[in-house]
């Protein structure tokens, strides 16, 4: 057996030999390297392959290409590693040549190496009606377009060893555009599909075809937009929604397409928001093929898709009854986000059925659905709307409380303060309690009123606070008023503190017993008696340190 040392020396010698054969100008080296491609030893095959790829020999490159279909996986890695030195001229000749296996191998290598410069060659091969491998060339062209689409979606760091794919796209699409115009001669749908994959909506040829139903390639192009499942074609079709002058044919295809990939992409686009241009184009869509069947099929859509479905159908030119049926299905059987979106859209519909649907949504287990319809019930004249809104103002869910407050906006603290003097006592109390419930910041508003340097304003604020039963929340401001310059204000503050059952209020009242005004002293004494009956002693409040 060969020792490790001798094996290492052999490998070194073999590597040096292949390096020499790859660099020498003597063409006889090729006659040595080509047979080595058939060696039983993989290391010799790989060494010969690297050496041949490093030489500018058409004979050597052709030999590599002839072995490609029988080569192991290591060959692909080696060929891709020598991307910049590979045999473009040999590949071109093989695609256009008569050898079938050589053509097959060349097409495979073109895809491996992303040889976009060979697009004209592939087009020449597929447009030749006498070429028995025209279909192979067409399939390779389409697959190459797909590779470029992948490159376009990658980041610059992913194609550091390649050219800018945007530049490549321009040339590739230009060649395809010319072949599309010759479509009547070759009728290769692969060319059309590759064109749709790489072009953009502003392409002159694309728009000319879409605007002319009598154009020779109109039906083929529309069929590609209608049925091709590739993400690139779907992106192209959806981009017409952003076109202020979208061709009618494109809008028609949008309405007729019903495959899942398209539906998902359409709803994802709508979920990002409907622009004015999109809204105008959607209004031209009177139906979507995928919405013509039983609405129960909408149950297959996920949560986000159901949510986007509602603004899509509302914006489109679909008959309102059809839209209402979709909303009805979603509210009754939709997923959470779909029910929320449908509940919001109910505001666009009136009538008995819509009112019944609102009542159904009010009982939805999701508080966001309840909140969405809560703001609608007063405008609809729903029986018991006001009591229900008042009840919902105490909901444990903030979104429901907020919706109830918005619906009862006329019961604001500011409006109550402005109208207080014109109300009789009973209305003051009932309305005051309602305003207190609906306006969580009412106590803060009154606290500001109590600090205004106007005796009538302060006294009025004290009266309003009593009517609204807010003295406990205004304890700090009331204690401050015990030091007011006006004895009437001090007296009212002392009386109000009887409703603040804390030791802090008791101590403040004890100090008020020494007030210079007898009426204030008497008010403080009566409030202390009330606190004593309530069981308030001179002990620390919660949060204060003990003795």
Coordinates of C-alpha atoms in Angstrom, one line a residue:
X1 CA 0.0 0.0 0.0
X2 CA 1.1 3.5 -0.7
X3 CA 2.2 5.5 2.4
X4 CA 0.5 8.8 3.4
X5 CA 3.7 10.6 2.4
X6 CA 3.8 9.1 -1.0
X7 CA 0.1 9.7 -1.5
X8 CA 0.5 13.4 -0.7
X9 CA 3.5 13.6 -3.1
X10 CA 1.4 12.0 -5.8
X11 CA -1.5 14.4 -5.3
X12 CA 1.0 17.3 -5.4
X13 CA 2.5 16.1 -8.5
X14 CA -0.9 15.5 -10.2
X15 CA -2.0 19.0 -9.3
X16 CA 1.2 20.5 -10.7
X17 CA 0.8 18.5 -13.9
X18 CA -2.8 19.7 -14.5
X19 CA -1.7 23.3 -13.7
X20 CA 1.0 23.0 -16.4
X21 CA -1.4 21.4 -18.9
X22 CA -3.9 24.2 -18.3
X23 CA -1.4 27.0 -18.9
X24 CA 0.9 25.7 -21.6
X25 CA 0.4 27.2 -25.1
X26 CA 1.1 23.8 -26.6
X27 CA -2.2 22.6 -28.1
X28 CA -1.0 19.0 -27.6
X29 CA -2.0 19.4 -23.9
X30 CA -5.7 19.2 -25.0
X31 CA -5.2 15.7 -26.5
X32 CA -3.8 14.6 -23.1
X33 CA -6.6 16.3 -21.0
X34 CA -9.6 15.2 -23.0
X35 CA -9.1 11.4 -22.4
X36 CA -8.5 12.2 -18.7
X37 CA -12.2 13.3 -18.5
X38 CA -13.1 9.5 -18.8
X39 CA -10.7 8.5 -16.0
X40 CA -12.1 6.1 -13.4
X41 CA -10.6 8.3 -10.8
X42 CA -12.7 11.4 -9.9
X43 CA -9.7 13.4 -8.8
X44 CA -8.2 13.0 -12.3
X45 CA -11.5 13.9 -14.0
X46 CA -11.8 17.0 -11.9
X47 CA -8.2 18.0 -12.5
X48 CA -8.6 17.6 -16.3
X49 CA -11.9 19.6 -16.2
X50 CA -10.3 22.5 -14.4
X51 CA -7.4 22.5 -16.8
X52 CA -9.6 22.5 -19.9
X53 CA -11.8 25.2 -18.5
X54 CA -8.7 27.3 -18.1
X55 CA -7.7 27.0 -21.7
X56 CA -9.2 28.8 -24.7
X57 CA -9.7 25.6 -26.7
X58 CA -12.9 25.0 -28.5
X59 CA -12.0 21.3 -28.9
X60 CA -11.5 21.1 -25.1
X61 CA -14.7 22.9 -24.2
X62 CA -16.6 20.8 -26.7
X63 CA -15.3 17.7 -25.0
X64 CA -16.3 19.0 -21.6
X65 CA -19.8 19.7 -23.0
X66 CA -20.0 16.2 -24.5
X67 CA -19.4 14.7 -21.0
X68 CA -21.8 16.9 -19.1
X69 CA -24.7 14.5 -19.0
X70 CA -22.6 11.7 -17.5
X71 CA -20.6 13.8 -15.1
X72 CA -20.9 13.7 -11.3
X73 CA -22.1 16.6 -9.1
X74 CA -18.6 17.9 -8.6
X75 CA -18.5 19.0 -12.2
X76 CA -21.3 21.5 -11.7
X77 CA -19.5 23.1 -8.8
X78 CA -16.2 23.3 -10.8
X79 CA -18.0 24.8 -13.9
X80 CA -19.8 27.3 -11.7
X81 CA -16.6 28.2 -10.0
X82 CA -15.0 29.0 -13.4
X83 CA -18.1 31.0 -14.5
X84 CA -16.1 33.8 -16.0
X85 CA -13.9 31.5 -18.0
X86 CA -16.5 29.1 -19.4
X87 CA -17.1 28.5 -23.1
X88 CA -19.7 30.9 -24.3
X89 CA -18.8 30.4 -27.9
X90 CA -18.9 26.6 -27.6
X91 CA -22.4 26.8 -25.9
X92 CA -23.6 29.0 -28.7
X93 CA -22.4 26.6 -31.4
X94 CA -23.9 23.6 -29.5
X95 CA -27.4 25.2 -29.2
X96 CA -27.4 25.9 -33.0
X97 CA -25.6 22.7 -34.0
X98 CA -26.9 19.4 -35.2
X99 CA -25.7 17.2 -32.2
X100 CA -28.8 16.5 -30.0
X101 CA -26.9 15.5 -26.9
X102 CA -24.5 18.4 -27.2
X103 CA -27.5 20.8 -27.5
X104 CA -29.2 19.3 -24.4
X105 CA -25.9 19.6 -22.4
X106 CA -25.5 23.2 -23.6
X107 CA -29.0 24.2 -22.5
X108 CA -28.3 22.6 -19.1
X109 CA -25.0 24.6 -18.8
X110 CA -26.7 27.8 -19.8
X111 CA -29.1 27.5 -16.9
X112 CA -26.4 26.5 -14.5
X113 CA -24.2 29.5 -15.5
X114 CA -27.1 32.0 -16.1
X115 CA -25.7 32.8 -19.5
X116 CA -28.0 35.6 -20.3
X117 CA -25.8 36.7 -23.2
X118 CA -27.1 33.6 -25.0
X119 CA -30.7 34.8 -25.1
X120 CA -30.5 35.8 -28.8
X121 CA -29.0 32.4 -29.6
X122 CA -31.9 30.6 -27.8
X123 CA -34.4 32.8 -29.7
X124 CA -32.7 32.0 -33.0
X125 CA -33.0 28.3 -32.2
X126 CA -36.6 28.3 -31.1
X127 CA -37.7 30.5 -34.0
X128 CA -36.2 28.1 -36.6
X129 CA -39.1 25.9 -37.6
X130 CA -36.7 23.4 -39.1
X131 CA -34.8 23.0 -35.8
X132 CA -35.8 19.7 -34.1
X133 CA -34.7 21.1 -30.8
X134 CA -36.7 24.3 -31.0
X135 CA -38.9 23.3 -28.1
X136 CA -35.9 22.6 -25.9
X137 CA -34.5 26.0 -26.7
X138 CA -37.9 27.6 -25.9
X139 CA -38.1 25.8 -22.5
X140 CA -34.5 26.8 -21.7
X141 CA -35.3 30.4 -22.5
X142 CA -38.3 30.4 -20.1
X143 CA -36.3 28.7 -17.4
X144 CA -33.6 31.3 -17.9
X145 CA -36.1 34.1 -17.5
X146 CA -37.2 32.5 -14.3
X147 CA -33.6 32.4 -13.0
X148 CA -33.3 36.1 -13.8
X149 CA -36.6 36.8 -11.9
X150 CA -35.0 35.1 -8.9
X151 CA -31.9 37.4 -9.3
X152 CA -34.1 40.5 -9.5
X153 CA -35.6 39.5 -6.1
X154 CA -32.2 39.0 -4.5
X155 CA -30.1 41.6 -2.7
X156 CA -27.0 43.0 -4.4
X157 CA -24.7 40.9 -2.2
X158 CA -26.3 37.7 -3.6
X159 CA -25.1 38.5 -7.1
X160 CA -21.8 40.0 -6.4
X161 CA -20.1 37.8 -9.0
X162 CA -22.7 38.6 -11.7
X163 CA -23.9 41.7 -13.5
X164 CA -26.6 44.0 -12.2
X165 CA -29.8 42.0 -13.0
X166 CA -31.7 45.2 -13.7
X167 CA -29.4 45.9 -16.6
X168 CA -29.6 42.2 -17.8
X169 CA -33.4 42.5 -17.5
X170 CA -33.5 45.4 -19.9
X171 CA -31.6 43.5 -22.6
X172 CA -33.4 40.3 -22.0
X173 CA -36.8 41.9 -22.2
X174 CA -35.8 43.8 -25.3
X175 CA -34.9 40.6 -27.1
X176 CA -38.1 39.0 -26.0
X177 CA -40.1 42.0 -27.1
X178 CA -38.7 41.7 -30.6
X179 CA -39.6 37.9 -30.6
X180 CA -43.1 38.7 -29.4
X181 CA -43.6 40.9 -32.4
X182 CA -42.6 37.8 -34.5
X183 CA -44.9 35.5 -32.6
X184 CA -47.1 34.8 -35.6
X185 CA -44.0 33.2 -37.3
X186 CA -42.9 30.8 -34.4
X187 CA -46.0 30.7 -32.1
X188 CA -43.8 29.7 -29.1
X189 CA -45.9 30.5 -25.9
X190 CA -42.7 30.2 -23.9
X191 CA -41.5 33.4 -25.4
X192 CA -44.7 35.1 -24.4
X193 CA -44.6 33.8 -20.9
X194 CA -41.0 34.8 -20.5
X195 CA -41.9 38.3 -21.8
X196 CA -44.7 38.7 -19.3
X197 CA -42.4 37.5 -16.6
X198 CA -39.7 40.2 -17.2
X199 CA -41.5 43.2 -18.8
X200 CA -43.3 46.1 -17.0
X201 CA -46.7 47.6 -17.6
X202 CA -45.3 50.6 -19.4
X203 CA -43.8 48.5 -22.1
X204 CA -44.9 49.9 -25.5
X205 CA -45.5 46.5 -27.2
X206 CA -47.4 45.2 -24.2
X207 CA -49.8 48.2 -24.2
X208 CA -50.2 48.2 -27.9
X209 CA -51.3 44.5 -27.8
X210 CA -53.7 45.0 -24.8
X211 CA -55.3 48.0 -26.5
X212 CA -56.0 46.2 -29.7
X213 CA -58.2 43.1 -29.5
X214 CA -57.5 42.4 -33.2
X215 CA -53.8 42.3 -32.7
X216 CA -52.3 39.0 -33.8
X217 CA -50.9 38.1 -30.4
X218 CA -53.7 39.6 -28.3
X219 CA -55.4 36.3 -27.4
X220 CA -52.1 34.6 -26.5
X221 CA -50.9 37.5 -24.4
X222 CA -54.2 37.7 -22.5
X223 CA -54.2 33.9 -22.0
X224 CA -50.8 34.2 -20.4
X225 CA -52.0 37.0 -18.0
X226 CA -55.1 34.9 -17.2
X227 CA -53.5 31.6 -16.5
X228 CA -49.8 31.8 -15.8
X229 CA -49.3 31.1 -12.1
X230 CA -45.8 32.7 -11.9
X231 CA -45.5 35.4 -9.3
X232 CA -43.9 37.7 -11.8
X233 CA -46.8 37.5 -14.2
X234 CA -49.2 38.1 -11.3
X235 CA -47.2 41.1 -10.2
X236 CA -47.4 42.5 -13.7
X237 CA -51.2 42.0 -13.9
X238 CA -51.7 43.6 -10.5
X239 CA -49.5 46.6 -11.4
X240 CA -52.2 47.7 -13.8
X241 CA -54.3 48.7 -10.7
X242 CA -51.8 51.5 -10.2
X243 CA -52.0 52.6 -13.8
X244 CA -54.1 55.8 -14.3
X245 CA -54.7 54.6 -17.9
X246 CA -55.0 50.9 -17.4
X247 CA -56.2 49.0 -20.6
X248 CA -59.6 47.6 -20.4
X249 CA -58.2 44.2 -21.3
X250 CA -56.0 44.2 -18.2
X251 CA -58.9 45.1 -15.9
X252 CA -61.0 42.4 -17.6
X253 CA -58.3 39.8 -16.9
X254 CA -58.2 41.0 -13.2
X255 CA -61.9 40.3 -12.9
X256 CA -61.7 36.9 -14.6
X257 CA -58.7 35.3 -12.9
X258 CA -59.6 33.0 -10.1
X259 CA -56.5 30.9 -9.1
X260 CA -55.5 30.9 -5.4
X261 CA -52.0 32.5 -6.1
X262 CA -53.7 35.5 -7.8
X263 CA -56.4 35.9 -5.1
X264 CA -53.8 35.8 -2.3
X265 CA -51.6 38.4 -4.1
X266 CA -54.6 40.7 -4.9
X267 CA -55.8 40.7 -1.3
X268 CA -52.3 41.2 0.0
X269 CA -52.0 44.3 -2.3
X270 CA -55.3 45.7 -1.1
X271 CA -54.3 45.2 2.5
X272 CA -51.6 47.8 2.1
X273 CA -54.3 50.4 1.3
X274 CA -56.4 51.4 -1.7
X275 CA -55.0 54.5 -3.5
X276 CA -57.3 56.8 -5.5
X277 CA -55.9 55.3 -8.7
X278 CA -56.6 51.8 -7.5
X279 CA -60.1 52.8 -6.4
X280 CA -60.9 54.2 -9.9
X281 CA -59.6 51.0 -11.6
X282 CA -61.4 48.7 -9.1
X283 CA -64.7 50.6 -9.8
X284 CA -64.4 49.3 -13.3
X285 CA -64.6 45.7 -12.0
X286 CA -68.2 44.6 -11.9
X287 CA -67.5 41.1 -10.7
X288 CA -64.6 38.8 -9.6
X289 CA -64.8 35.3 -11.0
X290 CA -63.7 33.9 -7.6
X291 CA -66.6 35.6 -5.8
X292 CA -69.4 34.4 -8.1
X293 CA -69.9 31.1 -6.3
X294 CA -71.2 30.3 -2.8
X295 CA -69.8 32.9 -0.3
X296 CA -69.0 29.9 2.0
X297 CA -65.9 29.4 -0.2
X298 CA -64.6 32.5 1.4
X299 CA -64.0 30.4 4.5
X300 CA -60.8 29.1 2.9
X301 CA -59.3 32.6 3.1
X302 CA -57.0 33.3 6.1
X303 CA -57.7 36.0 8.6
X304 CA -55.7 38.7 6.8
X305 CA -57.2 37.9 3.5
X306 CA -60.8 38.1 4.8
X307 CA -60.0 41.5 6.4
X308 CA -58.7 42.8 3.0
X309 CA -61.7 41.3 1.1
X310 CA -64.1 43.8 2.5
X311 CA -62.5 47.0 1.3
X312 CA -61.8 45.3 -2.0
X313 CA -65.5 44.5 -2.6
X314 CA -66.7 47.8 -1.3
X315 CA -64.3 49.7 -3.6
X316 CA -65.1 47.6 -6.7
X317 CA -68.1 48.1 -9.0
X318 CA -69.8 44.9 -7.7
X319 CA -73.6 45.1 -7.1
X320 CA -74.2 46.2 -3.6
X321 CA -76.5 43.3 -2.8
X322 CA -73.6 40.9 -3.7
X323 CA -71.3 42.9 -1.4
X324 CA -73.8 42.8 1.4
X325 CA -74.0 39.0 1.1
X326 CA -70.2 38.8 1.4
X327 CA -70.3 41.0 4.5
X328 CA -73.2 39.0 6.0
X329 CA -71.2 35.8 5.6
X330 CA -68.1 37.2 7.2
X331 CA -70.0 38.7 10.2
X332 CA -71.8 35.4 10.8
X333 CA -69.0 32.9 9.9
X334 CA -65.8 34.8 9.2
X335 CA -62.5 34.8 11.0
X336 CA -61.9 37.5 13.6
X337 CA -60.2 40.1 11.3
X338 CA -62.8 39.4 8.6
X339 CA -65.6 40.0 11.1
X340 CA -64.1 43.3 12.2
X341 CA -63.7 44.6 8.7
X342 CA -67.2 43.5 7.7
X343 CA -68.7 45.1 10.8
X344 CA -67.0 48.4 9.9
X345 CA -68.3 48.2 6.4
X346 CA -71.9 47.7 7.6
X347 CA -71.9 51.5 8.1
X348 CA -72.4 51.7 4.2
X349 CA -75.6 49.7 4.3
X350 CA -79.1 50.5 5.6
X351 CA -82.3 48.6 5.9
X352 CA -83.8 45.8 8.0
X353 CA -81.3 43.2 7.1
X354 CA -78.4 45.5 7.8
X355 CA -80.0 46.4 11.2
X356 CA -80.4 42.8 12.1
X357 CA -76.8 42.1 11.2
X358 CA -75.7 44.9 13.5
X359 CA -77.6 43.4 16.4
X360 CA -75.9 40.0 15.6
X361 CA -72.5 41.8 15.6
X362 CA -73.2 43.4 19.0
X363 CA -73.3 39.9 20.5
X364 CA -70.0 38.9 18.9
X365 CA -67.4 37.4 21.3
X366 CA -64.7 39.7 19.9
X367 CA -65.0 43.2 21.5
X368 CA -63.4 44.7 18.4
X369 CA -66.4 43.6 16.4
X370 CA -68.8 45.0 19.0
X371 CA -66.9 48.3 18.9
X372 CA -67.1 48.5 15.1
X373 CA -70.9 48.4 15.1
X374 CA -71.6 50.2 18.4
X375 CA -71.0 53.6 16.8
X376 CA -73.7 52.8 14.2
X377 CA -76.7 51.9 16.4
X378 CA -78.0 55.4 17.2
X379 CA -77.9 56.5 13.5
X380 CA -79.9 53.4 12.7
X381 CA -82.5 54.1 15.3
X382 CA -81.9 50.8 16.9
X383 CA -84.4 50.2 19.8
X384 CA -82.8 50.7 23.2
X385 CA -79.7 52.2 21.6
X386 CA -79.1 54.9 24.3
X387 CA -79.4 52.5 27.3
X388 CA -77.2 50.0 25.5
X389 CA -74.5 52.6 24.8
X390 CA -74.6 53.8 28.4
X391 CA -74.2 50.2 29.6
X392 CA -71.3 49.6 27.2
X393 CA -69.5 52.7 28.6
X394 CA -68.7 50.4 31.5
X395 CA -67.4 47.6 29.4
X396 CA -64.2 45.8 30.5
X397 CA -62.8 46.3 27.0
X398 CA -61.3 49.7 26.2
X399 CA -62.2 49.6 22.5
X400 CA -65.9 49.1 23.4
X401 CA -65.8 51.9 26.0
X402 CA -64.2 54.2 23.5
X403 CA -66.8 53.4 20.9
X404 CA -69.6 54.0 23.4
X405 CA -68.1 57.4 24.4
X406 CA -67.8 58.4 20.7
X407 CA -71.5 57.6 20.2
X408 CA -72.4 59.6 23.2
X409 CA -70.2 62.6 22.4
X410 CA -73.0 65.1 23.1
X411 CA -72.8 64.1 26.7
X412 CA -69.4 65.8 27.0
X413 CA -68.2 67.5 30.2
X414 CA -67.7 70.7 28.3
X415 CA -71.3 70.8 27.0
X416 CA -72.5 69.9 30.5
X417 CA -70.6 72.7 32.1
X418 CA -72.0 75.2 29.5
X419 CA -75.6 74.0 29.9
X420 CA -75.6 73.4 33.7
X421 CA -77.3 76.6 34.7
X422 CA -80.2 76.0 32.3
X423 CA -81.0 72.5 33.6
X424 CA -83.5 71.7 36.4
X425 CA -82.2 69.7 39.4
X426 CA -83.4 66.3 38.2
X427 CA -81.9 66.7 34.8
X428 CA -78.7 68.0 36.3
X429 CA -78.3 64.8 38.4
X430 CA -79.3 62.3 35.7
X431 CA -77.2 63.9 33.0
X432 CA -74.3 64.5 35.4
X433 CA -74.1 60.8 36.3
X434 CA -74.1 60.0 32.5
X435 CA -71.4 62.6 31.8
X436 CA -69.3 61.2 34.6
X437 CA -69.5 57.7 33.2
X438 CA -68.8 58.8 29.6
X439 CA -66.0 61.3 30.4
X440 CA -63.2 59.7 32.4
X441 CA -61.4 63.1 32.4
X442 CA -64.4 65.0 34.0
X443 CA -62.8 65.2 37.4
X444 CA -59.6 66.8 35.8
X445 CA -61.7 69.4 34.0
X446 CA -63.5 70.3 37.3
X447 CA -60.2 70.5 39.1
X448 CA -59.0 73.2 36.7
X449 CA -62.3 75.0 37.3
X450 CA -61.8 74.9 41.0
X451 CA -58.4 76.7 40.6
X452 CA -59.7 79.6 38.5
X453 CA -59.4 82.9 40.2
X454 CA -63.1 83.7 40.0
X455 CA -65.3 83.1 43.1
X456 CA -68.5 82.5 41.1
X457 CA -66.6 80.0 38.8
X458 CA -65.2 78.1 41.8
X459 CA -68.5 78.0 43.6
X460 CA -70.2 76.8 40.5
X461 CA -67.6 74.1 40.0
X462 CA -68.2 72.9 43.5
X463 CA -71.9 72.7 42.9
X464 CA -71.4 70.8 39.6
X465 CA -68.9 68.4 41.4
X466 CA -71.6 67.7 44.0
X467 CA -74.2 67.0 41.4
X468 CA -71.9 64.6 39.5
X469 CA -70.8 63.0 42.8
X470 CA -67.1 63.7 42.1
X471 CA -66.0 65.0 45.4
X472 CA -64.0 61.9 46.3
X473 CA -61.9 62.3 43.0
X474 CA -61.4 66.0 43.8
X475 CA -60.1 65.6 47.3
X476 CA -56.7 67.3 46.6
X477 CA -58.3 70.3 45.0
X478 CA -60.9 70.6 47.8
X479 CA -58.2 70.6 50.5
X480 CA -56.4 73.4 48.5
X481 CA -59.6 75.4 48.6
X482 CA -59.6 75.3 52.5
X483 CA -56.9 78.0 52.1
X484 CA -58.9 80.1 49.7
X485 CA -59.2 83.9 50.4
X486 CA -63.0 83.7 50.2
X487 CA -64.7 82.2 53.2
X488 CA -67.7 81.1 51.1
X489 CA -65.4 79.0 49.0
X490 CA -63.7 77.6 52.1
X491 CA -67.0 76.7 53.6
X492 CA -68.3 74.9 50.6
X493 CA -64.9 73.0 50.3
X494 CA -65.2 72.0 54.0
X495 CA -68.8 70.7 53.4
X496 CA -67.6 68.8 50.3
X497 CA -64.9 67.0 52.2
X498 CA -67.5 65.1 54.1
X499 CA -67.7 63.0 51.0
X500 CA -64.0 62.1 51.1
X501 CA -63.6 59.3 53.6
X502 CA -59.9 59.4 54.1
X503 CA -57.6 60.3 57.0
X504 CA -56.1 63.0 54.8
X505 CA -59.4 64.8 54.5
X506 CA -60.1 64.4 58.2
X507 CA -56.7 66.0 59.2
X508 CA -57.4 68.9 56.7
X509 CA -60.8 69.4 58.4
X510 CA -59.3 69.3 61.9
X511 CA -57.1 72.2 60.8
X512 CA -60.1 74.0 59.4
X513 CA -61.6 74.1 62.9
X514 CA -59.2 77.0 63.5
X515 CA -60.4 78.9 60.5
X516 CA -61.0 82.6 61.0
X517 CA -64.6 82.2 59.7
X518 CA -67.1 80.8 62.1
X519 CA -69.2 79.4 59.2
X520 CA -66.1 77.5 57.9
X521 CA -65.5 76.1 61.4
X522 CA -69.1 74.9 61.6
X523 CA -68.9 73.4 58.2
X524 CA -65.7 71.6 59.1
X525 CA -67.2 70.3 62.4
X526 CA -70.3 68.9 60.6
X527 CA -68.1 67.2 58.0
X528 CA -65.9 65.7 60.7
X529 CA -69.0 64.3 62.4
X530 CA -70.0 62.8 59.1
X531 CA -66.6 61.2 58.6
X532 CA -66.7 59.8 62.2
X533 CA -70.0 58.2 61.5
X534 CA -68.4 56.7 58.4
X535 CA -65.7 55.2 60.6
X536 CA -62.8 57.4 59.4
X537 CA -60.1 57.7 62.0
X538 CA -56.8 59.6 62.1
X539 CA -54.8 56.8 60.6
X540 CA -52.4 56.6 57.5
X541 CA -54.0 56.3 54.1
X542 CA -53.0 53.4 51.9
X543 CA -49.5 54.0 50.7
X544 CA -48.5 56.3 53.6
X545 CA -45.9 55.1 56.1
X546 CA -47.2 54.2 59.6
X547 CA -45.9 55.7 62.8

